Each structure stands twice: as structure tokens, then as C-alpha cells.
Amino acid sequence: MTTTFPQQLTVTLPMTQLARATADQFAQQQPTPAKAEQVRQNTLAVYAVQEYCQMLGIATDLTAGDSWQPLKRLAANVADLELVGVGRLECRPVELDEPVCLIPPEVWADRIGYVAVRLDPVNLEATLLGFVPTVTTEHLPLDQFDSLDALIDRVHMEQQAVPSVNRMATDLGQWLIGQATAGWQTIESLLDSLHTEPAFAFRSAAETTSEDIPAESEALRRAKLIHLSTATVDYPLVLVVEVRPRSEQQRSVYVQIHPIEAGTGLPEGLRLVGLDQAGSVVLETRTRQADDYIQLRFRGRPGELLRLEIELQDTVLSEHFMV
């Protein structure tokens, strides 16, 4: 059975020699014939979408995706392509007569969308069939995909959103030159305003890491009160951020979350996630029973964007920073 797409934009591209050679190389690294064929098809699909993006002038970073990392390629059924400054696009291969596209649950998050790519190994062609921004089923019928025009619209929307994120972001560079940022205080002034005794001590970079930080570098530390509420409990917590220059072109950022009340731990299952400016998860951690704080450490260049997400059950708080 052949599925058609009336009045929809589809694009057919040749499988380049480079794409086929890379797909064969990646396939040869796999432990079983089935896994080898999966990786071969995924790689060809990624190359086809990359070529289409290049035709449209959309910048890509082929090697940044999980599909280009040997261990992740082995462990997962992944076919992602990084669109620079936009996010990750999943490129799902479809065999010639298949009416549905397989989208495994492991790639349902951290994606700006999904492109179905029909592979023709006889004619050495790949046809981009359509795009969907989100999925909730593993086997999605091809007639439920939107036109590729929807992909172009999604990329433009994400690109236009970047300036507004810049305006929302807390500029950590301003802290280093002594300029205050609305909503952030020193730990001491925050605790004074709450009329409470300190229930925690911020673990400094020297105490929690073995980083080689220049002795003359000056750290700047600020805190703010946040609230995470579940259906039955409100948790007041303190978010602490420290920025420390490592060189003119690199800064370290430390993030910690603490409870306010002495003798209490953080709620179990609290999740702290760091995402880059493309929306890809960089680091994450989660509380265990009786944890009294959690921490993440990042490195970045001045001007790079960092987003924090603090999650507890169905509640998610976001904070945006410019490193």
C-alpha cells in the first residue's frame, strides 16, 4: 500500500555517497544485523533532513545530536539533528510501503518536532513526507503528518522567540560588575527579609568540586525565594546561583536548591534540569530521600543562554540566564 499526500509539500533528495558511507560505517559498529539496519536507516534519514535544511539556509550541527554519539546510538533508537539556536529535530525513517512512521517513546521529549523520511534503497533516494511538532503514539499514520511547510513555520517561530528569551534572562555578567538584578539578593539579605535563621550554608566551588579555578577569580553569589506547590503541600525553597569567571572566554555557574526551614530536607523527587539555548538537556539531578540540597555545575561562554527547570510532580518553574 502506498500512502499519498495530496496538496502537501514533499521533497525527494538523492542519498549522497557521503551519507551512504557514513550510514554503513555506523552500521558496522553494531552488535546485531537488526541494530545495524536500524542505525543505517536512522543515519540516512538524518542526512536527508540536514540536506533539506541546508537548502533552506537553516544552520545545523550534524555531530551534536545523540545519533552521532557511538554509545547513545548503540543504546537508543535515535535519529536527531541539531538545528543551531532552534533545537533538536527527530528524523524518522519510513520503509517504502509502510503506512505508518515508528517514533519510539525514548524520543518523545527534547524535540522541536518530527520529520518522516521515506527511504528508497533501490533508487537511492530519500523523500521527506511531512512534519509533526509533538507525538503521543509510537506508530503514527503518515496521513496525520502536516506538510513540510509546518516545519518551516516552526523553525521561524523558534528563531523569533530567541530575542524575547534574551530579554527575560538574568544577565550573570552584570553581577560580576556589581550591578543588581531584580528579584535576586544576597543570601544574607534574603534570610533577613524572611526573619529566619540560616538553615543552610552554600557549598562553595572549592568545597564541592575539584575544578582548577584561578585563585584570583571573583565569585558572585545571589539567591531568591521560590515556591513549589503540589496538590497538598507548598514548599518554600531557596535557589542559589554563583557565577565565577574562569577566563575571559569562560565562566562557571553553580546552582543549588536548599530548604528554608532548619532540620527539613528537600522534597523527594525534586528535579533540577539545565538546558542550553537550543532547548537540549545539558545536565540534570534529582533529590533522594533526606537530601538537604542539590547542585548542578555548568560552564559557558559569556552571552550563552542557560535555562533552569525546577520540577516537582506536575509543577515546573523556569529561570533563564545569560552566562
Tab-separated table of C-alpha atoms in Angstrom:
chain	number	residue	atom	x	y	z
A	1	MET	CA	0.000	0.000	0.000
A	2	THR	CA	1.287	3.448	-0.911
A	3	THR	CA	0.312	6.488	1.107
A	4	THR	CA	-0.070	9.717	-0.856
A	5	PHE	CA	-0.006	13.303	0.333
A	6	PRO	CA	-2.384	15.366	-1.808
A	7	GLN	CA	-1.657	19.097	-1.937
A	8	GLN	CA	1.222	18.745	0.510
A	9	LEU	CA	4.831	19.719	0.064
A	10	THR	CA	7.148	16.709	-0.086
A	11	VAL	CA	10.799	16.785	-1.100
A	12	THR	CA	12.818	13.977	-2.700
A	13	LEU	CA	16.595	14.084	-2.445
A	14	PRO	CA	19.346	11.723	-3.592
A	15	MET	CA	21.201	9.706	-0.976
A	16	THR	CA	24.694	11.147	-1.267
A	17	GLN	CA	27.794	8.973	-1.300
A	18	LEU	CA	28.865	10.547	1.998
A	19	ALA	CA	25.509	9.714	3.604
A	20	ARG	CA	25.657	6.093	2.445
A	21	ALA	CA	29.281	5.652	3.514
A	22	THR	CA	28.635	7.111	6.974
A	23	ALA	CA	25.498	5.009	7.400
A	24	ASP	CA	27.456	1.864	6.508
A	25	GLN	CA	30.262	2.835	8.884
A	26	PHE	CA	27.868	3.371	11.804
A	27	ALA	CA	26.010	0.146	10.973
A	28	GLN	CA	29.204	-1.917	11.030
A	29	GLN	CA	29.768	-0.868	14.648
A	30	GLN	CA	26.534	-2.539	15.847
A	31	PRO	CA	26.297	-5.934	17.554
A	32	THR	CA	23.383	-7.431	15.559
A	33	PRO	CA	22.069	-7.227	11.979
A	34	ALA	CA	18.768	-5.745	13.192
A	35	LYS	CA	20.505	-2.959	15.129
A	36	ALA	CA	22.824	-2.339	12.187
A	37	GLU	CA	19.878	-1.827	9.828
A	38	GLN	CA	18.163	0.475	12.336
A	39	VAL	CA	21.258	2.646	12.625
A	40	ARG	CA	21.784	2.667	8.842
A	41	GLN	CA	18.246	3.899	8.202
A	42	ASN	CA	18.387	6.464	11.009
A	43	THR	CA	21.643	7.897	9.653
A	44	LEU	CA	20.298	8.173	6.108
A	45	ALA	CA	17.178	9.946	7.402
A	46	VAL	CA	19.267	12.453	9.366
A	47	TYR	CA	21.426	13.215	6.325
A	48	ALA	CA	18.350	13.784	4.155
A	49	VAL	CA	16.839	16.263	6.605
A	50	GLN	CA	20.187	18.003	7.024
A	51	GLU	CA	20.468	18.492	3.263
A	52	TYR	CA	16.938	19.902	3.143
A	53	CYS	CA	17.746	22.333	5.967
A	54	GLN	CA	20.890	23.449	4.157
A	55	MET	CA	18.798	24.152	1.042
A	56	LEU	CA	16.607	26.429	3.193
A	57	GLY	CA	19.566	28.164	4.852
A	58	ILE	CA	18.826	26.622	8.272
A	59	ALA	CA	22.063	26.072	10.187
A	60	THR	CA	22.618	22.543	11.510
A	61	ASP	CA	25.228	20.809	13.670
A	62	LEU	CA	25.307	17.233	12.445
A	63	THR	CA	27.678	15.902	15.094
A	64	ALA	CA	25.892	17.463	18.103
A	65	GLY	CA	22.990	15.019	18.160
A	66	ASP	CA	22.739	11.757	20.071
A	67	SER	CA	22.597	9.921	16.742
A	68	TRP	CA	26.256	10.850	16.183
A	69	GLN	CA	27.420	9.616	19.602
A	70	PRO	CA	28.510	5.933	19.442
A	71	LEU	CA	27.248	4.881	22.879
A	72	LYS	CA	23.919	6.686	22.565
A	73	ARG	CA	23.500	5.360	19.037
A	74	LEU	CA	24.027	1.847	20.377
A	75	ALA	CA	21.733	2.200	23.376
A	76	ALA	CA	18.803	4.048	21.791
A	77	ASN	CA	16.760	4.188	18.598
A	78	VAL	CA	17.605	7.814	17.904
A	79	ALA	CA	17.797	9.912	14.725
A	80	ASP	CA	18.114	13.514	15.878
A	81	LEU	CA	19.532	16.544	14.081
A	82	GLU	CA	20.555	19.708	15.933
A	83	LEU	CA	19.231	22.940	14.375
A	84	VAL	CA	21.547	25.645	15.656
A	85	GLY	CA	19.766	28.021	18.012
A	86	VAL	CA	16.457	26.230	17.475
A	87	GLY	CA	16.523	22.716	18.969
A	88	ARG	CA	16.619	19.060	18.040
A	89	LEU	CA	14.598	17.661	15.157
A	90	GLU	CA	13.899	13.924	15.039
A	91	CYS	CA	14.275	12.403	11.555
A	92	ARG	CA	12.322	9.131	11.437
A	93	PRO	CA	12.911	6.696	8.562
A	94	VAL	CA	9.969	5.015	6.836
A	95	GLU	CA	10.320	1.974	4.571
A	96	LEU	CA	8.852	2.077	1.070
A	97	ASP	CA	5.413	0.534	1.597
A	98	GLU	CA	4.888	1.385	5.255
A	99	PRO	CA	1.718	3.421	6.009
A	100	VAL	CA	2.934	4.442	9.481
A	101	CYS	CA	6.026	6.043	10.984
A	102	LEU	CA	7.683	4.471	14.027
A	103	ILE	CA	8.521	7.072	16.699
A	104	PRO	CA	9.853	5.305	19.823
A	105	PRO	CA	8.899	6.747	23.240
A	106	GLU	CA	12.568	7.457	24.038
A	107	VAL	CA	12.488	10.398	21.587
A	108	TRP	CA	9.144	11.911	22.629
A	109	ALA	CA	10.860	14.647	24.668
A	110	ASP	CA	13.526	17.255	23.972
A	111	ARG	CA	12.456	17.674	20.322
A	112	ILE	CA	11.023	20.586	18.358
A	113	GLY	CA	9.307	18.115	16.061
A	114	TYR	CA	9.454	15.007	13.890
A	115	VAL	CA	10.014	14.537	10.149
A	116	ALA	CA	9.010	11.338	8.356
A	117	VAL	CA	11.561	10.295	5.711
A	118	ARG	CA	10.744	7.539	3.211
A	119	LEU	CA	13.869	5.684	2.126
A	120	ASP	CA	14.180	4.126	-1.343
A	121	PRO	CA	17.306	1.908	-1.366
A	122	VAL	CA	16.800	0.887	-4.992
A	123	ASN	CA	16.766	4.382	-6.479
A	124	LEU	CA	18.999	5.734	-3.688
A	125	GLU	CA	16.508	8.458	-2.800
A	126	ALA	CA	15.004	9.855	0.398
A	127	THR	CA	11.654	11.642	0.423
A	128	LEU	CA	10.694	13.987	3.244
A	129	LEU	CA	6.983	13.312	3.690
A	130	GLY	CA	5.825	15.634	6.453
A	131	PHE	CA	6.261	17.118	9.905
A	132	VAL	CA	4.518	16.973	13.290
A	133	PRO	CA	5.537	19.089	16.309
A	134	THR	CA	4.613	16.521	19.003
A	135	VAL	CA	3.703	12.849	19.284
A	136	THR	CA	1.843	10.706	21.790
A	137	THR	CA	1.849	7.385	19.940
A	138	GLU	CA	4.627	5.068	18.822
A	139	HIS	CA	3.074	4.283	15.430
A	140	LEU	CA	1.838	7.452	13.755
A	141	PRO	CA	-0.059	7.097	10.425
A	142	LEU	CA	1.630	9.054	7.662
A	143	ASP	CA	-1.616	10.786	6.717
A	144	GLN	CA	-1.531	12.505	10.137
A	145	PHE	CA	1.680	14.365	9.317
A	146	ASP	CA	1.454	18.004	8.330
A	147	SER	CA	3.160	19.430	5.265
A	148	LEU	CA	6.843	20.388	5.435
A	149	ASP	CA	5.609	23.986	5.407
A	150	ALA	CA	4.745	23.405	9.067
A	151	LEU	CA	8.403	22.597	9.771
A	152	ILE	CA	9.499	25.869	8.186
A	153	ASP	CA	6.923	27.772	10.247
A	154	ARG	CA	8.091	26.045	13.450
A	155	VAL	CA	11.744	26.914	12.808
A	156	HIS	CA	10.873	30.558	12.131
A	157	MET	CA	8.782	30.692	15.308
A	158	GLU	CA	11.652	29.302	17.404
A	159	GLN	CA	14.137	31.715	15.827
A	160	GLN	CA	11.895	34.708	16.536
A	161	ALA	CA	11.482	33.592	20.155
A	162	VAL	CA	15.195	33.932	20.915
A	163	PRO	CA	15.211	37.771	21.356
A	164	SER	CA	12.331	37.595	23.845
A	165	VAL	CA	14.223	34.947	25.832
A	166	ASN	CA	17.249	37.245	25.886
A	167	ARG	CA	15.119	39.980	27.446
A	168	MET	CA	13.792	37.584	30.100
A	169	ALA	CA	17.199	36.185	31.009
A	170	THR	CA	19.067	37.209	34.149
A	171	ASP	CA	22.435	38.529	32.935
A	172	LEU	CA	25.064	36.925	35.179
A	173	GLY	CA	27.730	39.140	33.646
A	174	GLN	CA	26.023	42.119	35.275
A	175	TRP	CA	26.555	40.505	38.667
A	176	LEU	CA	30.293	40.394	38.069
A	177	ILE	CA	30.471	44.158	37.530
A	178	GLY	CA	28.404	44.932	40.619
A	179	GLN	CA	25.038	45.625	39.004
A	180	ALA	CA	21.932	44.373	40.789
A	181	THR	CA	19.312	42.208	39.089
A	182	ALA	CA	15.640	42.405	40.004
A	183	GLY	CA	14.442	39.515	42.141
A	184	TRP	CA	17.899	38.398	43.319
A	185	GLN	CA	19.518	39.187	46.687
A	186	THR	CA	22.497	38.175	48.737
A	187	ILE	CA	21.794	35.108	50.845
A	188	GLU	CA	22.091	37.199	53.997
A	189	SER	CA	19.591	39.848	52.893
A	190	LEU	CA	17.148	37.187	51.698
A	191	LEU	CA	17.213	35.417	55.065
A	192	ASP	CA	16.909	38.740	56.900
A	193	SER	CA	13.802	39.564	54.880
A	194	LEU	CA	12.312	36.204	55.824
A	195	HIS	CA	13.146	36.780	59.504
A	196	THR	CA	14.636	33.311	59.756
A	197	GLU	CA	17.882	31.781	60.875
A	198	PRO	CA	20.048	30.252	58.133
A	199	ALA	CA	19.024	26.647	57.593
A	200	PHE	CA	21.838	26.004	55.141
A	201	ALA	CA	25.283	27.030	54.022
A	202	PHE	CA	26.048	27.376	50.337
A	203	ARG	CA	28.716	24.834	49.388
A	204	SER	CA	31.257	26.908	47.541
A	205	ALA	CA	33.012	25.795	44.367
A	206	ALA	CA	36.108	24.900	46.363
A	207	GLU	CA	34.092	22.711	48.732
A	208	THR	CA	32.047	20.814	46.169
A	209	THR	CA	34.327	20.425	43.132
A	210	SER	CA	37.902	19.789	42.189
A	211	GLU	CA	37.836	22.358	39.388
A	212	ASP	CA	41.015	24.213	38.569
A	213	ILE	CA	39.676	27.730	39.174
A	214	PRO	CA	42.100	30.667	39.033
A	215	ALA	CA	42.871	31.878	42.543
A	216	GLU	CA	42.226	35.488	41.602
A	217	SER	CA	38.760	34.820	40.157
A	218	GLU	CA	35.931	36.556	41.996
A	219	ALA	CA	32.708	34.653	42.591
A	220	LEU	CA	29.377	36.407	42.805
A	221	ARG	CA	26.519	34.649	44.598
A	222	ARG	CA	22.823	35.553	44.687
A	223	ALA	CA	19.647	33.876	45.937
A	224	LYS	CA	15.891	34.073	45.553
A	225	LEU	CA	12.858	32.508	47.199
A	226	ILE	CA	10.828	30.092	45.094
A	227	HIS	CA	7.669	28.111	45.829
A	228	LEU	CA	6.815	24.658	44.519
A	229	SER	CA	3.262	23.600	45.257
A	230	THR	CA	1.715	20.173	44.973
A	231	ALA	CA	-1.950	19.340	45.468
A	232	THR	CA	-1.457	19.220	49.230
A	233	VAL	CA	1.798	20.979	50.185
A	234	ASP	CA	3.572	24.256	49.426
A	235	TYR	CA	7.372	24.019	49.568
A	236	PRO	CA	9.256	27.325	50.059
A	237	LEU	CA	12.809	26.819	48.813
A	238	VAL	CA	15.901	28.914	48.191
A	239	LEU	CA	17.508	28.949	44.746
A	240	VAL	CA	21.174	29.972	44.920
A	241	VAL	CA	23.298	30.798	41.870
A	242	GLU	CA	27.023	31.517	41.841
A	243	VAL	CA	28.921	32.744	38.783
A	244	ARG	CA	32.710	32.617	38.687
A	245	PRO	CA	34.966	33.654	35.777
A	246	ARG	CA	37.464	31.012	34.689
A	247	SER	CA	38.964	33.107	31.901
A	248	GLU	CA	37.896	35.941	29.620
A	249	GLN	CA	36.041	33.455	27.448
A	250	GLN	CA	34.602	31.044	30.001
A	251	ARG	CA	32.570	31.178	33.205
A	252	SER	CA	31.455	28.567	35.705
A	253	VAL	CA	27.901	28.661	37.027
A	254	TYR	CA	26.861	26.755	40.153
A	255	VAL	CA	23.197	26.233	41.013
A	256	GLN	CA	21.914	24.907	44.332
A	257	ILE	CA	18.461	24.443	45.848
A	258	HIS	CA	18.012	24.393	49.641
A	259	PRO	CA	15.086	24.160	52.047
A	260	ILE	CA	14.411	27.212	54.198
A	261	GLU	CA	13.457	25.543	57.444
A	262	ALA	CA	16.232	24.050	59.553
A	263	GLY	CA	16.040	20.307	60.035
A	264	THR	CA	13.978	19.675	56.910
A	265	GLY	CA	15.197	18.076	53.729
A	266	LEU	CA	14.169	18.745	50.166
A	267	PRO	CA	11.040	17.004	48.897
A	268	GLU	CA	11.870	13.630	47.404
A	269	GLY	CA	11.687	13.556	43.611
A	270	LEU	CA	12.510	17.237	43.137
A	271	ARG	CA	14.247	17.555	39.750
A	272	LEU	CA	16.696	20.254	38.666
A	273	VAL	CA	17.388	20.419	34.931
A	274	GLY	CA	19.737	22.634	32.914
A	275	LEU	CA	19.022	23.252	29.205
A	276	ASP	CA	21.099	25.078	26.613
A	277	GLN	CA	19.870	27.816	24.285
A	278	ALA	CA	18.632	25.200	21.803
A	279	GLY	CA	16.462	23.611	24.481
A	280	SER	CA	18.596	20.481	24.811
A	281	VAL	CA	19.118	18.999	28.275
A	282	VAL	CA	22.709	19.539	29.400
A	283	LEU	CA	22.610	18.301	32.991
A	284	GLU	CA	20.013	17.140	35.480
A	285	THR	CA	19.783	15.840	39.018
A	286	ARG	CA	17.031	14.623	41.308
A	287	THR	CA	16.653	14.526	45.086
A	288	ARG	CA	16.689	11.311	47.039
A	289	GLN	CA	15.335	10.711	50.499
A	290	ALA	CA	16.773	13.102	53.122
A	291	ASP	CA	18.825	15.231	50.682
A	292	ASP	CA	19.325	18.688	52.175
A	293	TYR	CA	20.453	20.277	48.901
A	294	ILE	CA	21.053	19.512	45.217
A	295	GLN	CA	23.525	21.144	42.859
A	296	LEU	CA	24.427	21.435	39.187
A	297	ARG	CA	27.583	22.970	37.729
A	298	PHE	CA	27.815	24.456	34.225
A	299	ARG	CA	30.487	26.049	32.083
A	300	GLY	CA	29.727	28.507	29.331
A	301	ARG	CA	30.928	31.417	27.262
A	302	PRO	CA	29.785	34.950	28.075
A	303	GLY	CA	26.478	35.619	26.350
A	304	GLU	CA	25.336	31.999	26.116
A	305	LEU	CA	21.818	31.242	27.314
A	306	LEU	CA	21.024	28.757	30.070
A	307	ARG	CA	17.566	27.679	31.206
A	308	LEU	CA	16.863	26.018	34.530
A	309	GLU	CA	13.748	23.960	35.126
A	310	ILE	CA	12.779	23.000	38.679
A	311	GLU	CA	10.171	20.257	38.717
A	312	LEU	CA	8.100	18.614	41.435
A	313	GLN	CA	5.254	16.355	40.346
A	314	ASP	CA	3.151	18.499	37.965
A	315	THR	CA	4.750	21.836	38.938
A	316	VAL	CA	7.545	23.289	36.794
A	317	LEU	CA	9.350	26.592	37.412
A	318	SER	CA	11.719	28.042	34.815
A	319	GLU	CA	14.582	30.509	35.215
A	320	HIS	CA	16.541	31.958	32.273
A	321	PHE	CA	20.140	33.156	32.487
A	322	MET	CA	22.692	34.719	30.216
A	323	VAL	CA	26.103	33.379	31.242
